[in-house]
Amino acid sequence: MVFEKIQEIVAEELGKEKEEIKLNTNIQEDLEADSLDLFKIINEIEDEFDVKIETEDGITTVEDLVKYVEKQQA
């Protein structure tokens, strides 16, 4: 469920099709997102899951976001 919601958020923020976004998708390289895009995606994820993502460091793939959220929710 976490992946599906993050997939939806990333697709909406970047104007991409959900099918383009896989766990191993690199947000900046594969989806051509810049730092502002990543900031917006993180804000949406924080609001949706009621978590705080302290830093963008180490977050490069969709899977990184999913794992971060799941860890915060545990």
Short mmCIF file of C-alpha atoms in Angstrom, two decimals:
data_model
loop_
_atom_site.label_atom_id
_atom_site.label_comp_id
_atom_site.label_asym_id
_atom_site.label_seq_id
_atom_site.Cartn_x
_atom_site.Cartn_y
_atom_site.Cartn_z
CA MET A 1 0.00 0.00 0.00
CA VAL A 2 2.82 2.42 0.81
CA PHE A 3 4.39 1.84 -2.61
CA GLU A 4 1.11 2.42 -4.45
CA LYS A 5 0.46 5.73 -2.69
CA ILE A 6 4.04 6.95 -3.19
CA GLN A 7 3.83 5.85 -6.84
CA GLU A 8 0.66 7.93 -7.18
CA ILE A 9 2.26 11.00 -5.53
CA VAL A 10 5.41 10.82 -7.68
CA ALA A 11 3.37 10.36 -10.87
CA GLU A 12 1.13 13.30 -10.02
CA GLU A 13 3.97 15.66 -9.05
CA LEU A 14 6.04 14.85 -12.12
CA GLY A 15 3.25 14.42 -14.66
CA LYS A 16 4.21 10.81 -15.35
CA GLU A 17 2.20 7.63 -15.82
CA LYS A 18 2.02 5.42 -12.73
CA GLU A 19 3.23 2.47 -14.81
CA GLU A 20 6.55 4.29 -15.40
CA ILE A 21 7.30 4.31 -11.67
CA LYS A 22 8.75 1.12 -10.22
CA LEU A 23 10.51 0.45 -6.92
CA ASN A 24 13.94 0.70 -8.55
CA THR A 25 13.12 3.91 -10.44
CA ASN A 26 15.68 6.62 -9.78
CA ILE A 27 13.66 9.77 -9.14
CA GLN A 28 16.16 12.27 -10.46
CA GLU A 29 17.84 10.27 -13.23
CA ASP A 30 14.98 8.15 -14.59
CA LEU A 31 12.17 10.66 -14.03
CA GLU A 32 14.26 13.81 -14.60
CA ALA A 33 13.13 15.39 -11.33
CA ASP A 34 15.08 18.33 -9.97
CA SER A 35 15.62 19.20 -6.32
CA LEU A 36 12.41 21.26 -6.19
CA ASP A 37 10.43 18.31 -7.55
CA LEU A 38 11.95 16.04 -4.92
CA PHE A 39 11.11 18.58 -2.22
CA LYS A 40 7.47 18.67 -3.37
CA ILE A 41 7.28 14.87 -3.49
CA ILE A 42 8.70 14.60 0.03
CA ASN A 43 6.24 17.21 1.34
CA GLU A 44 3.31 15.31 -0.17
CA ILE A 45 4.56 12.03 1.32
CA GLU A 46 5.01 13.65 4.74
CA ASP A 47 1.43 14.95 4.62
CA GLU A 48 -0.05 11.70 3.34
CA PHE A 49 1.68 9.38 5.83
CA ASP A 50 2.10 11.82 8.74
CA VAL A 51 5.86 11.26 8.86
CA LYS A 52 8.83 13.60 8.85
CA ILE A 53 11.58 13.01 6.31
CA GLU A 54 14.55 14.80 7.83
CA THR A 55 16.84 14.81 4.82
CA GLU A 56 16.84 14.06 1.13
CA ASP A 57 20.32 12.51 1.51
CA GLY A 58 20.31 8.88 0.50
CA ILE A 59 16.91 9.09 -1.17
CA THR A 60 17.44 8.35 -4.82
CA THR A 61 14.88 5.69 -5.70
CA VAL A 62 11.20 5.15 -5.08
CA GLU A 63 12.18 2.17 -2.93
CA ASP A 64 14.23 4.47 -0.68
CA LEU A 65 11.08 6.52 -0.04
CA VAL A 66 8.96 3.42 0.61
CA LYS A 67 11.49 1.99 3.09
CA TYR A 68 11.83 5.34 4.86
CA VAL A 69 8.06 5.68 5.32
CA GLU A 70 7.65 2.06 6.43
CA LYS A 71 10.44 2.51 8.98
CA GLN A 72 8.82 5.69 10.34
CA GLN A 73 5.47 3.94 10.66
CA ALA A 74 6.87 0.90 12.48
#
